[in-house]
mmCIF file of C-alpha atoms in Angstrom:
data_model
loop_
_atom_site.group_PDB
_atom_site.id
_atom_site.type_symbol
_atom_site.label_atom_id
_atom_site.label_comp_id
_atom_site.label_asym_id
_atom_site.label_seq_id
_atom_site.Cartn_x
_atom_site.Cartn_y
_atom_site.Cartn_z
ATOM 1 C CA ILE A 559 14.048 9.985 16.371
ATOM 2 C CA MET A 560 12.801 13.338 15.009
ATOM 3 C CA THR A 561 16.264 14.307 13.995
ATOM 4 C CA ASN A 562 16.894 11.143 11.961
ATOM 5 C CA GLU A 563 16.314 12.106 8.299
ATOM 6 C CA THR A 564 15.528 8.469 7.419
ATOM 7 C CA LEU A 565 12.684 8.049 9.999
ATOM 8 C CA ILE A 566 11.169 11.343 9.097
ATOM 9 C CA ALA A 567 9.841 9.454 6.109
ATOM 10 C CA VAL A 568 7.529 7.332 8.402
ATOM 11 C CA PRO A 569 5.028 9.972 9.247
ATOM 12 C CA VAL A 570 4.847 11.355 5.702
ATOM 13 C CA PHE A 571 4.108 7.845 4.168
ATOM 14 C CA VAL A 572 1.407 7.313 6.836
ATOM 15 C CA PHE A 573 -0.197 10.564 5.999
ATOM 16 C CA MET A 574 -0.079 9.878 2.286
ATOM 17 C CA GLY A 575 -1.687 6.607 2.912
ATOM 18 C CA VAL A 576 -4.331 7.991 4.962
ATOM 19 C CA MET A 577 -5.033 10.755 2.434
ATOM 20 C CA LEU A 578 -5.464 8.258 -0.403
ATOM 21 C CA GLU A 579 -7.799 6.223 1.900
ATOM 22 C CA ARG A 580 -9.820 9.368 2.579
ATOM 23 C CA SER A 581 -10.052 10.101 -1.113
ATOM 24 C CA LYS A 582 -11.853 6.830 -1.770
ATOM 25 C CA LEU A 583 -9.209 5.729 -4.195
ATOM 26 C CA ALA A 584 -9.140 2.115 -3.327
ATOM 27 C CA ASP A 585 -13.028 2.177 -3.196
ATOM 28 C CA GLN A 586 -13.400 3.329 -6.834
ATOM 29 C CA LEU A 587 -10.588 1.329 -8.192
ATOM 30 C CA LEU A 588 -11.715 -1.955 -6.548
ATOM 31 C CA GLN A 589 -15.408 -1.451 -7.601
ATOM 32 C CA SER A 590 -14.410 -0.691 -11.289
ATOM 33 C CA LEU A 591 -11.944 -3.547 -11.523
ATOM 34 C CA ALA A 592 -14.411 -6.018 -9.997
ATOM 35 C CA GLN A 593 -17.146 -4.914 -12.450
ATOM 36 C CA LEU A 594 -14.666 -5.455 -15.362
ATOM 37 C CA MET A 595 -13.802 -8.847 -14.273
ATOM 38 C CA ARG A 596 -17.106 -10.011 -12.611
ATOM 39 C CA THR A 597 -17.748 -12.687 -15.357
ATOM 40 C CA THR A 598 -14.431 -14.280 -14.931
ATOM 41 C CA PRO A 599 -14.054 -17.100 -12.483
ATOM 42 C CA GLY A 600 -12.338 -15.724 -9.394
ATOM 43 C CA GLY A 601 -12.417 -12.238 -10.911
ATOM 44 C CA LEU A 602 -13.369 -10.600 -7.809
ATOM 45 C CA GLY A 603 -10.519 -12.165 -5.884
ATOM 46 C CA ILE A 604 -8.107 -11.171 -8.491
ATOM 47 C CA ALA A 605 -9.358 -7.527 -8.457
ATOM 48 C CA VAL A 606 -8.751 -7.420 -4.605
ATOM 49 C CA VAL A 607 -5.108 -8.700 -5.086
ATOM 50 C CA VAL A 608 -4.386 -6.239 -7.918
ATOM 51 C CA VAL A 609 -5.844 -3.271 -5.977
ATOM 52 C CA GLY A 610 -4.063 -4.437 -2.843
ATOM 53 C CA ALA A 611 -0.755 -4.393 -4.753
ATOM 54 C CA MET A 612 -1.291 -0.907 -6.186
ATOM 55 C CA MET A 613 -2.231 0.551 -2.885
ATOM 56 C CA ALA A 614 0.879 -1.220 -1.420
ATOM 57 C CA ALA A 615 3.275 0.320 -4.010
ATOM 58 C CA SER A 616 1.576 3.806 -3.616
ATOM 59 C CA THR A 617 1.230 4.221 0.141
ATOM 60 C CA GLY A 618 3.440 1.655 1.946
ATOM 61 C CA ILE A 619 0.848 1.173 4.895
ATOM 62 C CA VAL A 620 -1.267 -1.845 5.615
ATOM 63 C CA GLY A 621 -4.034 -0.679 8.009
ATOM 64 C CA ALA A 622 -5.854 1.473 5.697
ATOM 65 C CA THR A 623 -5.693 -1.032 2.757
ATOM 66 C CA VAL A 624 -7.016 -3.859 4.780
ATOM 67 C CA VAL A 625 -9.925 -2.106 6.223
ATOM 68 C CA THR A 626 -11.007 -0.352 3.159
ATOM 69 C CA MET A 627 -10.940 -3.760 1.158
ATOM 70 C CA GLY A 628 -12.472 -5.542 3.985
ATOM 71 C CA LEU A 629 -15.456 -3.116 4.150
ATOM 72 C CA ILE A 630 -15.903 -2.912 0.456
ATOM 73 C CA SER A 631 -15.102 -6.236 -0.967
ATOM 74 C CA LEU A 632 -15.932 -8.788 1.810
ATOM 75 C CA PRO A 633 -19.705 -8.238 1.884
ATOM 76 C CA THR A 634 -19.756 -8.416 -2.054
ATOM 77 C CA MET A 635 -17.586 -11.569 -2.242
ATOM 78 C CA LEU A 636 -19.955 -13.244 0.228
ATOM 79 C CA LYS A 637 -23.042 -12.036 -1.518
ATOM 80 C CA LYS A 638 -21.734 -13.463 -4.860
ATOM 81 C CA GLY A 639 -21.337 -16.804 -3.253
ATOM 82 C CA TYR A 640 -17.452 -16.737 -2.561
ATOM 83 C CA ASP A 641 -16.322 -19.072 0.114
ATOM 84 C CA PRO A 642 -15.756 -17.083 3.470
ATOM 85 C CA ALA A 643 -12.231 -18.665 4.192
ATOM 86 C CA VAL A 644 -11.209 -17.680 0.510
ATOM 87 C CA SER A 645 -12.644 -14.266 0.794
ATOM 88 C CA ALA A 646 -11.053 -13.398 4.158
ATOM 89 C CA GLY A 647 -7.715 -14.926 3.324
ATOM 90 C CA THR A 648 -7.526 -13.045 -0.022
ATOM 91 C CA ILE A 649 -8.288 -9.757 1.668
ATOM 92 C CA CYS A 650 -5.691 -10.267 4.368
ATOM 93 C CA ALA A 651 -3.023 -11.577 2.007
ATOM 94 C CA ALA A 652 -3.543 -8.597 -0.670
ATOM 95 C CA GLY A 653 -3.750 -6.002 2.230
ATOM 96 C CA THR A 654 -0.544 -7.041 3.835
ATOM 97 C CA LEU A 655 1.518 -6.638 0.576
ATOM 98 C CA GLY A 656 2.351 -3.195 2.003
ATOM 99 C CA GLN A 657 4.892 -4.723 4.157
ATOM 100 C CA ILE A 658 7.023 -5.873 1.370
ATOM 101 C CA ILE A 659 6.306 -3.891 -1.779
ATOM 102 C CA PRO A 660 8.259 -0.539 -1.635
ATOM 103 C CA PRO A 661 7.670 2.104 -0.391
ATOM 104 C CA SER A 662 7.113 0.147 2.859
ATOM 105 C CA ILE A 663 7.297 1.858 6.307
ATOM 106 C CA VAL A 664 8.630 -1.437 7.634
ATOM 107 C CA LEU A 665 11.425 -1.424 5.380
ATOM 108 C CA VAL A 666 12.260 2.328 6.130
ATOM 109 C CA MET A 667 12.386 1.411 9.950
ATOM 110 C CA LEU A 668 14.261 -1.749 9.110
ATOM 111 C CA ALA A 669 16.881 0.109 7.201
ATOM 112 C CA ASP A 670 17.789 2.325 10.010
ATOM 113 C CA VAL A 671 18.066 -0.743 12.512
ATOM 114 C CA LEU A 672 20.090 -2.455 9.972
ATOM 115 C CA SER A 673 22.451 0.456 9.053
ATOM 116 C CA ASN A 674 23.239 0.956 12.931
ATOM 117 C CA ALA A 675 23.811 -2.739 13.407
ATOM 118 C CA TYR A 676 25.946 -3.228 10.345
ATOM 119 C CA GLN A 677 28.117 -0.121 11.085
ATOM 120 C CA GLN A 678 28.725 -1.439 14.728
ATOM 121 C CA ALA A 679 29.623 -4.908 13.428
ATOM 122 C CA GLN A 680 32.101 -3.405 10.899
ATOM 123 C CA LEU A 681 33.750 -1.318 13.587
ATOM 124 C CA GLN A 682 34.129 -4.353 15.739
ATOM 125 C CA LEU A 683 35.896 -6.124 12.896
ATOM 126 C CA GLY A 684 38.368 -3.276 12.554
ATOM 127 C CA SER A 685 36.728 -1.494 9.373
ATOM 128 C CA PHE A 686 36.670 2.163 10.300
ATOM 129 C CA SER A 687 34.934 3.256 7.145
ATOM 130 C CA PRO A 688 31.917 0.975 7.220
ATOM 131 C CA LYS A 689 29.248 1.159 4.502
ATOM 132 C CA THR A 690 25.648 1.703 5.305
ATOM 133 C CA VAL A 691 22.445 -0.075 4.343
ATOM 134 C CA SER A 692 20.307 2.510 2.686
ATOM 135 C CA VAL A 693 16.586 2.527 2.337
ATOM 136 C CA GLY A 694 16.940 2.529 -1.342
ATOM 137 C CA GLU A 695 18.805 -0.535 -1.506
ATOM 138 C CA LEU A 696 16.113 -2.329 0.865
ATOM 139 C CA PHE A 697 13.508 -0.959 -1.706
ATOM 140 C CA ALA A 698 15.470 -2.270 -4.607
ATOM 141 C CA GLY A 699 15.896 -5.653 -2.878
ATOM 142 C CA ALA A 700 12.253 -6.103 -1.944
ATOM 143 C CA LEU A 701 10.654 -4.967 -5.128
ATOM 144 C CA VAL A 702 11.024 -8.278 -7.126
ATOM 145 C CA PRO A 703 10.060 -10.482 -4.366
ATOM 146 C CA GLY A 704 7.137 -8.380 -3.763
ATOM 147 C CA LEU A 705 6.024 -8.663 -7.335
ATOM 148 C CA VAL A 706 6.791 -12.416 -7.324
ATOM 149 C CA LEU A 707 4.393 -12.795 -4.195
ATOM 150 C CA VAL A 708 1.636 -10.842 -6.171
ATOM 151 C CA GLY A 709 2.103 -13.256 -9.102
ATOM 152 C CA LEU A 710 1.812 -16.358 -6.943
ATOM 153 C CA TYR A 711 -1.242 -14.966 -5.215
ATOM 154 C CA LEU A 712 -2.857 -14.509 -8.619
ATOM 155 C CA LEU A 713 -1.744 -17.889 -9.702
ATOM 156 C CA TYR A 714 -3.136 -19.517 -6.853
ATOM 157 C CA LEU A 715 -6.552 -17.835 -7.172
ATOM 158 C CA LEU A 716 -6.685 -18.903 -10.928
ATOM 159 C CA VAL A 717 -5.975 -22.436 -10.104
ATOM 160 C CA LEU A 718 -8.452 -22.379 -7.191
ATOM 161 C CA ALA A 719 -11.055 -21.004 -9.318
ATOM 162 C CA ARG A 720 -10.548 -23.857 -11.756
ATOM 163 C CA VAL A 721 -10.251 -26.587 -9.238
ATOM 164 C CA LYS A 722 -12.982 -25.426 -6.955
ATOM 165 C CA PRO A 723 -15.250 -23.380 -9.095
ATOM 166 C CA ALA A 724 -18.109 -23.361 -6.312
ATOM 167 C CA ALA A 725 -15.656 -21.431 -4.041
ATOM 168 C CA MET A 726 -15.127 -18.615 -6.533
ATOM 169 C CA PRO A 727 -18.053 -18.472 -8.911
ATOM 170 C CA PRO A 728 -18.293 -15.971 -11.696
ATOM 171 C CA ASP A 729 -21.078 -13.328 -11.588
ATOM 172 C CA THR A 730 -23.573 -14.002 -14.361
ATOM 173 C CA SER A 731 -26.194 -11.420 -13.162
ATOM 174 C CA ALA A 732 -26.964 -8.207 -15.153
ATOM 175 C CA GLU A 733 -27.308 -5.967 -12.215
ATOM 176 C CA GLU A 734 -24.541 -3.649 -12.908
ATOM 177 C CA ASP A 735 -23.125 -2.258 -16.022
ATOM 178 C CA ARG A 736 -19.652 -3.114 -16.938
ATOM 179 C CA VAL A 737 -17.156 -0.261 -16.435
ATOM 180 C CA SER A 738 -15.090 0.778 -19.433
ATOM 181 C CA VAL A 739 -11.557 0.242 -19.763
ATOM 182 C CA GLY A 740 -10.773 4.017 -20.098
ATOM 183 C CA ARG A 741 -12.434 4.792 -16.823
ATOM 184 C CA LEU A 742 -10.316 1.885 -15.125
ATOM 185 C CA LEU A 743 -7.113 3.509 -16.570
ATOM 186 C CA LEU A 744 -8.117 6.922 -15.425
ATOM 187 C CA LEU A 745 -8.649 5.574 -11.769
ATOM 188 C CA ALA A 746 -5.332 3.709 -11.989
ATOM 189 C CA ALA A 747 -3.457 6.789 -13.133
ATOM 190 C CA GLY A 748 -3.232 8.374 -9.588
ATOM 191 C CA PRO A 749 -1.525 5.396 -7.786
ATOM 192 C CA LEU A 750 0.639 4.646 -10.752
ATOM 193 C CA LEU A 751 1.847 8.285 -10.928
ATOM 194 C CA LEU A 752 2.614 8.157 -7.201
ATOM 195 C CA ILE A 753 4.530 4.728 -7.745
ATOM 196 C CA VAL A 754 6.615 6.270 -10.465
ATOM 197 C CA ALA A 755 7.398 9.395 -8.475
ATOM 198 C CA VAL A 756 8.377 7.664 -5.371
ATOM 199 C CA LEU A 757 10.088 4.240 -6.521
ATOM 200 C CA GLY A 758 11.485 5.843 -9.641
ATOM 201 C CA SER A 759 13.204 8.781 -7.900
ATOM 202 C CA ILE A 760 14.534 6.659 -4.992
ATOM 203 C CA LEU A 761 15.721 3.680 -7.084
ATOM 204 C CA LYS A 762 17.365 6.100 -9.606
ATOM 205 C CA GLY A 763 19.016 8.054 -6.689
ATOM 206 C CA ILE A 764 17.366 11.286 -7.849
ATOM 207 C CA ALA A 765 15.876 11.889 -4.342
ATOM 208 C CA THR A 766 16.102 10.395 -0.814
ATOM 209 C CA PRO A 767 13.047 8.472 0.570
ATOM 210 C CA THR A 768 12.103 11.299 2.798
ATOM 211 C CA GLU A 769 12.310 13.793 -0.172
ATOM 212 C CA ALA A 770 10.313 11.410 -2.392
ATOM 213 C CA ALA A 771 7.814 10.907 0.311
ATOM 214 C CA ALA A 772 7.149 14.563 0.590
ATOM 215 C CA VAL A 773 6.650 15.141 -3.042
ATOM 216 C CA ALA A 774 4.297 12.104 -3.117
ATOM 217 C CA LEU A 775 2.253 13.503 -0.355
ATOM 218 C CA PHE A 776 1.662 16.829 -2.065
ATOM 219 C CA MET A 777 0.746 14.670 -5.414
ATOM 220 C CA ALA A 778 -1.685 12.645 -3.234
ATOM 221 C CA ILE A 779 -3.441 15.775 -1.804
ATOM 222 C CA LEU A 780 -3.930 17.134 -5.362
ATOM 223 C CA ILE A 781 -5.055 13.887 -6.642
ATOM 224 C CA GLY A 782 -7.568 13.633 -3.784
ATOM 225 C CA PHE A 783 -8.958 17.099 -4.197
ATOM 226 C CA PHE A 784 -8.984 17.516 -8.014
ATOM 227 C CA ILE A 785 -9.027 14.064 -9.678
ATOM 228 C CA TYR A 786 -11.026 11.820 -7.449
ATOM 229 C CA ARG A 787 -12.801 14.767 -5.897
ATOM 230 C CA ASP A 788 -14.035 12.806 -2.729
ATOM 231 C CA LEU A 789 -11.535 14.516 -0.570
ATOM 232 C CA THR A 790 -12.967 17.410 1.586
ATOM 233 C CA LEU A 791 -11.620 19.755 4.095
ATOM 234 C CA ALA A 792 -13.172 17.720 6.854
ATOM 235 C CA ARG A 793 -11.649 14.539 5.669
ATOM 236 C CA PHE A 794 -8.282 16.387 5.229
ATOM 237 C CA ARG A 795 -8.467 17.623 8.880
ATOM 238 C CA GLN A 796 -9.342 13.960 9.967
ATOM 239 C CA SER A 797 -6.496 12.638 7.885
ATOM 240 C CA LEU A 798 -3.992 14.870 9.872
ATOM 241 C CA LEU A 799 -5.388 13.480 13.160
ATOM 242 C CA ASP A 800 -5.077 9.933 12.079
ATOM 243 C CA ALA A 801 -1.745 10.235 10.793
ATOM 244 C CA GLY A 802 -0.644 12.009 13.918
ATOM 245 C CA GLU A 803 -2.137 9.197 16.088
ATOM 246 C CA THR A 804 -0.442 6.452 14.035
ATOM 247 C CA THR A 805 2.860 8.133 14.048
ATOM 248 C CA GLY A 806 2.708 8.784 17.687
ATOM 249 C CA THR A 807 2.060 4.992 18.193
ATOM 250 C CA ILE A 808 5.144 4.293 16.029
ATOM 251 C CA ILE A 809 7.403 6.690 17.914
ATOM 252 C CA LEU A 810 6.190 5.050 21.249
ATOM 253 C CA ILE A 811 6.943 1.528 19.871
ATOM 254 C CA LEU A 812 10.424 2.807 18.950
ATOM 255 C CA LEU A 813 11.161 4.293 22.208
ATOM 256 C CA PHE A 814 10.124 1.141 24.209
ATOM 257 C CA SER A 815 11.961 -1.164 21.871
ATOM 258 C CA ARG A 816 15.214 0.934 22.354
ATOM 259 C CA PHE A 817 14.931 1.421 26.212
ATOM 260 C CA PHE A 818 13.173 -1.755 27.460
#
């Protein structure tokens, strides 16, 4: 597994996702977007879906996104009068977008499995120069369905807010000042930059997924330390441990699935 260049991208993407979670990127982005849309019916749910999609497109992992949005947004949604089922469903649906929106760790692992299976099938059919299924092709194929899924989530929330306004009421209180659009764009600049760096380089064929993941990881470290400034050396060390534990678990799953 460690000599497979494709699978080497898995621990790098995991580490990048943990780094962004430790830098409180999702926290700040979610809070700012929620404040901006708090007077809109269903605005908090829309903010959760948008942030979930951005985190999915910049990290590729699910756990950190679900936990972060659950801890931050669920108490706020319940406090503002949102229906518990709508709140929990929105968070789970938005958090698991990382499974399909590239760069997805699941797609990286699936590409390796599909490539081996496709080559064996071609050899059995007598084709001794079989083509491979690359990670970039899977990323390109999953991008549009992932974006369509995000659009359907948003459409569902908008319809639900109109049909059942009591389930997703707007926030009419004056407790918090509304955030400026400029600050929101500044917060969104980090994940957007990572999305362009990872997906753009892979889809254009400039870099392999592993190379793009390594560059994006370096960018995530710089963003956490110097832009969001919530990443400390202690959190950096803890991120290394968390990424190592998660990667070890994935490798164990691969080994058990191969031999048992």
